[in-house]
mmCIF file of C-alpha atoms in Angstrom:
data_model
loop_
_atom_site.group_PDB
_atom_site.id
_atom_site.type_symbol
_atom_site.label_atom_id
_atom_site.label_comp_id
_atom_site.label_asym_id
_atom_site.label_seq_id
_atom_site.Cartn_x
_atom_site.Cartn_y
_atom_site.Cartn_z
ATOM 1 C CA UNK A 1 283.382 144.621 96.178
ATOM 2 C CA UNK A 2 282.809 147.374 93.697
ATOM 3 C CA UNK A 3 281.787 144.865 91.075
ATOM 4 C CA UNK A 4 279.152 143.368 93.377
ATOM 5 C CA UNK A 5 277.667 146.778 94.145
ATOM 6 C CA UNK A 6 277.547 147.638 90.438
ATOM 7 C CA UNK A 7 275.715 144.415 89.612
ATOM 8 C CA UNK A 8 273.096 145.061 92.307
ATOM 9 C CA UNK A 9 272.457 148.585 91.008
ATOM 10 C CA UNK A 10 271.962 147.290 87.473
ATOM 11 C CA UNK A 11 269.514 144.644 88.677
ATOM 12 C CA UNK A 12 267.449 147.264 90.517
ATOM 13 C CA UNK A 13 267.004 149.365 87.326
ATOM 14 C CA UNK A 14 266.528 146.444 84.936
ATOM 15 C CA UNK A 15 263.756 144.568 86.888
ATOM 16 C CA UNK A 16 261.016 147.239 86.536
ATOM 17 C CA UNK A 17 261.613 147.445 82.806
ATOM 18 C CA UNK A 18 261.237 143.697 82.439
ATOM 19 C CA UNK A 19 258.068 143.697 84.570
ATOM 20 C CA UNK A 20 256.664 146.465 82.396
ATOM 21 C CA UNK A 21 257.378 144.437 79.282
ATOM 22 C CA UNK A 22 255.841 141.331 80.810
ATOM 23 C CA UNK A 23 252.653 143.305 81.654
ATOM 24 C CA UNK A 24 252.314 144.511 78.094
ATOM 25 C CA UNK A 25 252.871 141.053 76.731
ATOM 26 C CA UNK A 26 250.140 139.646 78.995
ATOM 27 C CA UNK A 27 247.745 142.302 77.801
ATOM 28 C CA UNK A 28 248.517 141.505 74.197
ATOM 29 C CA UNK A 29 247.891 137.820 74.810
ATOM 30 C CA UNK A 30 244.470 138.586 76.316
ATOM 31 C CA UNK A 31 243.503 140.764 73.370
ATOM 32 C CA UNK A 32 244.512 138.106 70.837
ATOM 33 C CA UNK A 33 242.821 135.163 72.514
ATOM 34 C CA UNK A 34 239.639 136.612 74.122
ATOM 35 C CA UNK A 35 238.661 139.731 72.067
ATOM 36 C CA UNK A 36 237.621 141.989 74.987
ATOM 37 C CA UNK A 37 235.296 144.205 72.864
ATOM 38 C CA UNK A 38 233.247 141.174 71.822
ATOM 39 C CA UNK A 39 233.260 139.937 75.405
ATOM 40 C CA UNK A 40 231.822 143.245 76.643
ATOM 41 C CA UNK A 41 228.946 143.118 74.147
ATOM 42 C CA UNK A 42 227.960 139.490 74.862
ATOM 43 C CA UNK A 43 228.550 139.135 78.623
ATOM 44 C CA UNK A 44 227.975 142.576 80.127
ATOM 45 C CA UNK A 45 224.292 143.835 80.362
ATOM 46 C CA UNK A 46 223.238 146.529 77.942
ATOM 47 C CA UNK A 47 222.594 150.117 78.905
ATOM 48 C CA UNK A 48 219.024 151.012 79.959
ATOM 49 C CA UNK A 49 216.782 152.496 77.221
ATOM 50 C CA UNK A 50 216.401 155.760 79.175
ATOM 51 C CA UNK A 51 220.133 156.253 79.266
ATOM 52 C CA UNK A 52 220.385 155.462 75.568
ATOM 53 C CA UNK A 53 217.789 158.102 74.760
ATOM 54 C CA UNK A 54 219.464 160.658 76.974
ATOM 55 C CA UNK A 55 222.935 160.078 75.565
ATOM 56 C CA UNK A 56 223.348 162.556 72.706
ATOM 57 C CA UNK A 57 225.139 161.359 69.629
ATOM 58 C CA UNK A 58 227.923 163.268 68.011
ATOM 59 C CA UNK A 59 225.827 164.406 65.023
ATOM 60 C CA UNK A 60 222.647 165.097 66.936
ATOM 61 C CA UNK A 61 221.756 168.505 68.346
ATOM 62 C CA UNK A 62 219.779 168.573 71.572
ATOM 63 C CA UNK A 63 216.412 170.260 71.203
ATOM 64 C CA UNK A 64 214.532 171.135 74.420
ATOM 65 C CA UNK A 65 211.097 169.477 74.684
ATOM 66 C CA UNK A 66 207.981 171.481 75.412
ATOM 67 C CA UNK A 67 205.019 170.016 77.283
ATOM 68 C CA UNK A 68 201.897 170.123 75.089
ATOM 69 C CA UNK A 69 199.551 170.126 78.061
ATOM 70 C CA UNK A 70 201.369 172.993 79.750
ATOM 71 C CA UNK A 71 201.404 174.940 76.502
ATOM 72 C CA UNK A 72 197.663 174.454 75.906
ATOM 73 C CA UNK A 73 196.866 175.294 79.525
ATOM 74 C CA UNK A 74 198.889 178.453 79.508
ATOM 75 C CA UNK A 75 197.455 179.527 76.184
ATOM 76 C CA UNK A 76 193.912 178.796 77.380
ATOM 77 C CA UNK A 77 194.326 180.580 80.669
ATOM 78 C CA UNK A 78 195.510 183.739 78.994
ATOM 79 C CA UNK A 79 192.379 184.003 76.795
ATOM 80 C CA UNK A 80 189.982 186.450 78.478
ATOM 81 C CA UNK A 81 186.415 185.195 78.919
ATOM 82 C CA UNK A 82 183.633 187.350 77.508
ATOM 83 C CA UNK A 83 180.595 187.655 79.766
ATOM 84 C CA UNK A 84 177.484 188.796 77.959
ATOM 85 C CA UNK A 85 175.355 191.107 80.109
ATOM 86 C CA UNK A 86 171.733 190.043 80.568
ATOM 87 C CA UNK A 87 169.418 191.382 77.915
ATOM 88 C CA UNK A 88 166.220 193.226 78.703
ATOM 89 C CA UNK A 89 163.351 193.147 76.247
ATOM 90 C CA UNK A 90 160.949 196.062 76.341
ATOM 91 C CA UNK A 91 157.445 195.722 74.932
ATOM 92 C CA UNK A 92 154.696 198.311 74.704
ATOM 93 C CA UNK A 93 151.147 197.423 75.726
ATOM 94 C CA UNK A 94 148.202 199.564 74.613
ATOM 95 C CA UNK A 95 145.458 197.173 75.776
ATOM 96 C CA UNK A 96 144.591 199.231 78.855
ATOM 97 C CA UNK A 97 144.162 202.448 76.887
ATOM 98 C CA UNK A 98 147.586 203.773 77.871
ATOM 99 C CA UNK A 99 151.195 203.121 76.977
ATOM 100 C CA UNK A 100 152.851 200.684 79.372
ATOM 101 C CA UNK A 101 156.345 199.256 79.007
ATOM 102 C CA UNK A 102 156.737 195.621 79.966
ATOM 103 C CA UNK A 103 160.235 194.582 81.110
ATOM 104 C CA UNK A 104 160.522 190.858 80.416
ATOM 105 C CA UNK A 105 164.029 189.832 81.520
ATOM 106 C CA UNK A 106 165.650 190.639 84.862
ATOM 107 C CA UNK A 107 168.754 192.783 84.782
ATOM 108 C CA UNK A 108 171.656 192.781 87.174
ATOM 109 C CA UNK A 109 170.691 196.362 88.061
ATOM 110 C CA UNK A 110 167.215 195.316 89.296
ATOM 111 C CA UNK A 111 166.207 195.823 92.928
ATOM 112 C CA UNK A 112 164.771 192.792 94.704
ATOM 113 C CA UNK A 113 161.480 192.843 96.624
ATOM 114 C CA UNK A 114 161.605 189.905 98.977
ATOM 115 C CA UNK A 115 159.310 186.919 98.838
ATOM 116 C CA UNK A 116 156.537 187.186 101.460
ATOM 117 C CA UNK A 117 156.103 190.970 101.158
ATOM 118 C CA UNK A 118 152.456 191.970 101.692
ATOM 119 C CA UNK A 119 150.555 194.778 99.949
ATOM 120 C CA UNK A 120 147.211 196.282 100.950
ATOM 121 C CA UNK A 121 145.299 196.913 97.748
ATOM 122 C CA UNK A 122 141.818 197.811 96.557
ATOM 123 C CA UNK A 123 140.109 196.319 93.529
ATOM 124 C CA UNK A 124 138.956 198.527 90.670
ATOM 125 C CA UNK A 125 137.065 195.692 88.952
ATOM 126 C CA UNK A 126 133.851 193.792 89.716
ATOM 127 C CA UNK A 127 134.507 190.054 89.916
ATOM 128 C CA UNK A 128 132.157 187.140 90.635
ATOM 129 C CA UNK A 129 132.063 183.365 90.321
ATOM 130 C CA UNK A 130 130.372 183.617 86.910
ATOM 131 C CA UNK A 131 133.533 185.243 85.477
ATOM 132 C CA UNK A 132 135.656 182.763 83.528
ATOM 133 C CA UNK A 133 139.301 181.953 84.233
ATOM 134 C CA UNK A 134 141.660 184.363 82.488
ATOM 135 C CA UNK A 135 139.561 187.491 83.058
ATOM 136 C CA UNK A 136 141.730 190.478 83.965
ATOM 137 C CA UNK A 137 141.360 192.860 86.903
ATOM 138 C CA UNK A 138 143.184 195.822 88.466
ATOM 139 C CA UNK A 139 144.286 196.596 92.028
ATOM 140 C CA UNK A 140 145.647 199.848 93.489
ATOM 141 C CA UNK A 141 147.758 199.895 96.656
ATOM 142 C CA UNK A 142 146.287 201.715 99.651
ATOM 143 C CA UNK A 143 149.366 201.676 101.927
ATOM 144 C CA UNK A 144 153.077 202.251 101.189
ATOM 145 C CA UNK A 145 155.609 199.433 101.459
ATOM 146 C CA UNK A 146 159.263 200.286 102.126
ATOM 147 C CA UNK A 147 162.209 197.956 101.696
ATOM 148 C CA UNK A 148 165.902 198.400 101.193
ATOM 149 C CA UNK A 149 166.665 200.644 98.190
ATOM 150 C CA UNK A 150 162.985 200.847 97.162
ATOM 151 C CA UNK A 151 159.644 202.206 98.324
ATOM 152 C CA UNK A 152 156.305 201.201 96.802
ATOM 153 C CA UNK A 153 154.074 204.265 97.164
ATOM 154 C CA UNK A 154 150.312 204.487 97.658
ATOM 155 C CA UNK A 155 148.453 204.277 94.353
ATOM 156 C CA UNK A 156 150.803 201.745 92.736
ATOM 157 C CA UNK A 157 148.901 199.672 90.160
ATOM 158 C CA UNK A 158 148.878 195.884 90.289
ATOM 159 C CA UNK A 159 147.435 193.809 87.454
ATOM 160 C CA UNK A 160 145.557 190.650 88.371
ATOM 161 C CA UNK A 161 143.934 187.668 86.739
ATOM 162 C CA UNK A 162 141.237 185.138 87.671
ATOM 163 C CA UNK A 163 143.090 181.832 87.835
ATOM 164 C CA UNK A 164 140.036 179.639 88.471
ATOM 165 C CA UNK A 165 136.301 180.068 89.111
ATOM 166 C CA UNK A 166 133.074 178.096 89.280
ATOM 167 C CA UNK A 167 129.499 178.715 90.353
ATOM 168 C CA UNK A 168 127.790 176.847 93.228
ATOM 169 C CA UNK A 169 127.462 173.129 92.567
ATOM 170 C CA UNK A 170 126.435 169.910 94.296
ATOM 171 C CA UNK A 171 127.474 168.625 97.713
ATOM 172 C CA UNK A 172 126.724 172.048 99.149
ATOM 173 C CA UNK A 173 129.689 173.740 97.485
ATOM 174 C CA UNK A 174 129.499 177.492 97.067
ATOM 175 C CA UNK A 175 130.988 179.576 94.287
ATOM 176 C CA UNK A 176 134.775 179.847 93.883
ATOM 177 C CA UNK A 177 137.160 182.628 92.894
ATOM 178 C CA UNK A 178 140.925 182.168 92.734
ATOM 179 C CA UNK A 179 142.776 185.455 92.097
ATOM 180 C CA UNK A 180 146.403 186.239 91.398
ATOM 181 C CA UNK A 181 148.433 189.434 90.909
ATOM 182 C CA UNK A 182 150.911 188.926 88.064
ATOM 183 C CA UNK A 183 152.225 192.433 87.246
ATOM 184 C CA UNK A 184 153.076 195.692 88.976
ATOM 185 C CA UNK A 185 153.555 199.064 87.266
ATOM 186 C CA UNK A 186 156.272 201.279 88.759
ATOM 187 C CA UNK A 187 157.726 204.351 87.057
ATOM 188 C CA UNK A 188 155.802 203.507 83.893
ATOM 189 C CA UNK A 189 157.455 200.078 83.600
ATOM 190 C CA UNK A 190 155.447 196.878 84.038
ATOM 191 C CA UNK A 191 157.300 194.159 85.921
ATOM 192 C CA UNK A 192 156.118 190.557 86.508
ATOM 193 C CA UNK A 193 155.212 189.455 90.048
ATOM 194 C CA UNK A 194 153.690 186.329 91.533
ATOM 195 C CA UNK A 195 151.332 187.204 94.393
ATOM 196 C CA UNK A 196 148.369 185.429 95.950
ATOM 197 C CA UNK A 197 145.349 186.824 97.834
ATOM 198 C CA UNK A 198 145.445 186.181 101.598
ATOM 199 C CA UNK A 199 142.586 188.523 102.636
ATOM 200 C CA UNK A 200 139.393 189.682 100.925
ATOM 201 C CA UNK A 201 136.807 191.947 102.568
ATOM 202 C CA UNK A 202 138.831 191.694 105.803
ATOM 203 C CA UNK A 203 138.329 187.915 105.841
ATOM 204 C CA UNK A 204 141.236 185.498 105.865
ATOM 205 C CA UNK A 205 141.600 183.423 102.697
ATOM 206 C CA UNK A 206 143.037 179.909 102.817
ATOM 207 C CA UNK A 207 144.801 178.271 99.851
ATOM 208 C CA UNK A 208 144.053 181.413 97.773
ATOM 209 C CA UNK A 209 140.424 180.207 97.380
ATOM 210 C CA UNK A 210 137.676 182.782 97.885
ATOM 211 C CA UNK A 211 134.655 180.585 98.566
ATOM 212 C CA UNK A 212 130.921 181.254 98.692
ATOM 213 C CA UNK A 213 129.109 180.079 101.783
ATOM 214 C CA UNK A 214 128.693 176.294 101.865
ATOM 215 C CA UNK A 215 125.144 174.966 101.649
ATOM 216 C CA UNK A 216 125.429 171.427 102.952
ATOM 217 C CA UNK A 217 124.539 172.178 106.568
ATOM 218 C CA UNK A 218 121.818 174.537 105.399
ATOM 219 C CA UNK A 219 120.531 171.749 103.140
ATOM 220 C CA UNK A 220 120.341 169.361 106.094
ATOM 221 C CA UNK A 221 118.530 171.985 108.134
ATOM 222 C CA UNK A 222 116.045 172.676 105.333
ATOM 223 C CA UNK A 223 115.106 168.995 105.039
ATOM 224 C CA UNK A 224 114.683 168.687 108.823
ATOM 225 C CA UNK A 225 112.585 171.866 108.841
ATOM 226 C CA UNK A 226 110.268 170.373 106.226
ATOM 227 C CA UNK A 227 109.744 167.324 108.449
ATOM 228 C CA UNK A 228 109.134 169.605 111.415
ATOM 229 C CA UNK A 229 106.529 171.626 109.514
ATOM 230 C CA UNK A 230 104.777 168.447 108.392
ATOM 231 C CA UNK A 231 104.670 167.194 111.984
ATOM 232 C CA UNK A 232 103.308 170.522 113.254
ATOM 233 C CA UNK A 233 100.531 170.463 110.654
ATOM 234 C CA UNK A 234 99.605 166.891 111.516
ATOM 235 C CA UNK A 235 99.321 167.756 115.206
ATOM 236 C CA UNK A 236 97.105 170.708 114.395
ATOM 237 C CA UNK A 237 94.899 168.388 112.342
ATOM 238 C CA UNK A 238 94.661 165.937 115.263
ATOM 239 C CA UNK A 239 93.681 168.830 117.521
ATOM 240 C CA UNK A 240 90.936 169.916 115.128
ATOM 241 C CA UNK A 241 89.562 166.377 114.835
ATOM 242 C CA UNK A 242 89.361 165.953 118.570
ATOM 243 C CA UNK A 243 86.644 168.627 118.802
ATOM 244 C CA UNK A 244 83.881 166.204 117.693
ATOM 245 C CA UNK A 245 83.072 162.701 118.989
ATOM 246 C CA UNK A 246 83.802 160.868 115.732
ATOM 247 C CA UNK A 247 87.001 162.792 114.985
ATOM 248 C CA UNK A 248 88.362 162.209 118.458
ATOM 249 C CA UNK A 249 88.593 158.533 117.613
ATOM 250 C CA UNK A 250 90.669 159.240 114.489
ATOM 251 C CA UNK A 251 92.586 162.246 115.865
ATOM 252 C CA UNK A 252 95.759 160.329 116.786
ATOM 253 C CA UNK A 253 96.281 159.217 113.187
ATOM 254 C CA UNK A 254 97.528 162.588 111.780
ATOM 255 C CA UNK A 255 99.958 162.926 114.697
ATOM 256 C CA UNK A 256 101.369 159.441 114.076
ATOM 257 C CA UNK A 257 101.749 160.142 110.343
ATOM 258 C CA UNK A 258 103.423 163.477 111.088
ATOM 259 C CA UNK A 259 105.845 161.808 113.494
ATOM 260 C CA UNK A 260 106.773 159.200 110.880
ATOM 261 C CA UNK A 261 107.284 161.931 108.267
ATOM 262 C CA UNK A 262 109.500 163.917 110.637
ATOM 263 C CA UNK A 263 111.604 160.823 111.416
ATOM 264 C CA UNK A 264 112.050 159.980 107.716
ATOM 265 C CA UNK A 265 113.148 163.543 106.897
ATOM 266 C CA UNK A 266 115.545 163.590 109.843
ATOM 267 C CA UNK A 267 117.227 160.320 108.811
ATOM 268 C CA UNK A 268 117.328 161.177 105.102
ATOM 269 C CA UNK A 269 118.505 164.783 105.537
ATOM 270 C CA UNK A 270 122.310 164.039 105.379
ATOM 271 C CA UNK A 271 121.784 162.253 102.054
ATOM 272 C CA UNK A 272 119.287 164.608 100.447
ATOM 273 C CA UNK A 273 121.489 167.606 101.402
ATOM 274 C CA UNK A 274 124.149 166.355 98.958
ATOM 275 C CA UNK A 275 122.084 167.833 96.128
ATOM 276 C CA UNK A 276 121.931 171.237 97.789
ATOM 277 C CA UNK A 277 124.100 174.143 96.563
ATOM 278 C CA UNK A 278 126.028 176.861 98.351
ATOM 279 C CA UNK A 279 125.941 180.619 97.854
ATOM 280 C CA UNK A 280 127.355 182.685 95.004
ATOM 281 C CA UNK A 281 130.456 184.819 95.551
ATOM 282 C CA UNK A 282 130.540 188.367 94.233
ATOM 283 C CA UNK A 283 133.237 190.989 94.989
ATOM 284 C CA UNK A 284 132.437 194.477 93.681
ATOM 285 C CA UNK A 285 134.918 197.213 92.805
ATOM 286 C CA UNK A 286 136.264 198.844 95.966
ATOM 287 C CA UNK A 287 136.751 195.550 97.797
ATOM 288 C CA UNK A 288 139.867 195.568 99.988
ATOM 289 C CA UNK A 289 142.423 192.795 99.560
ATOM 290 C CA UNK A 290 145.817 191.843 100.958
ATOM 291 C CA UNK A 291 148.177 190.199 98.466
ATOM 292 C CA UNK A 292 151.437 188.426 99.307
ATOM 293 C CA UNK A 293 154.430 187.731 97.062
ATOM 294 C CA UNK A 294 155.052 184.046 96.458
ATOM 295 C CA UNK A 295 158.433 184.706 94.817
ATOM 296 C CA UNK A 296 161.032 187.470 94.793
ATOM 297 C CA UNK A 297 160.107 190.360 92.495
ATOM 298 C CA UNK A 298 162.607 192.618 90.671
ATOM 299 C CA UNK A 299 162.110 196.241 89.712
ATOM 300 C CA UNK A 300 164.302 199.152 88.571
#
């Protein structure tokens, strides 16, 4: 009985050792016949390229990458921008007999006078439709104008110019004057403005055109009046002829001729009046005007 038990114990300890040896022998057989390393390279799929790039080699040191776009953006954003202040050019004008500074460029310190502001002014220059375009004139304000941050006092000088002009011409047109204020002098500095005339001699001006009285209707009336005068004379002649027996026979003839002449003048008057001319326009010094800004003006 003891011998049987001893044999069983030996078998229990010997069997795992034999299985272990059999496992190693099987592994050796696989390595000899199938070459597992070669099998892995040919059968198994390769690693992705991203993983290959990310896997550091033994002799390679990892260097952190910097983004070029981020670097350029950060470097650009840190550079302070230089803003050049607006330049103001000052010129001196002696043409009017005095020293006047002309400020050409607007500055950020300038005070704005709003577009549409009206000024009551009085002319110091005689102007008429025989003046040529480009002739200069002077206005002086007769009433103060107050806006935010600025007040334009009485006596402020405005410089003007004749933009266009012509004398009376055909079709009954009268003379024309087109005026414009282009500068204002405040505190000895001359600043540009753009103002049109909306009133002259207390009369409303349309389209900035100061017009002489039109002559077309007057031309029509003059032609009709000539026909009327001719007819009146012919009737008087018929009356005179009727005082004697022989003339009484011929007395209707002058009246008939006068009537025909009146009718011809009446019909032809709208056509003949086309060659008539209107009146001249003349505005002496001391004429009152109202000027209105077309654009914002800037002063100091």
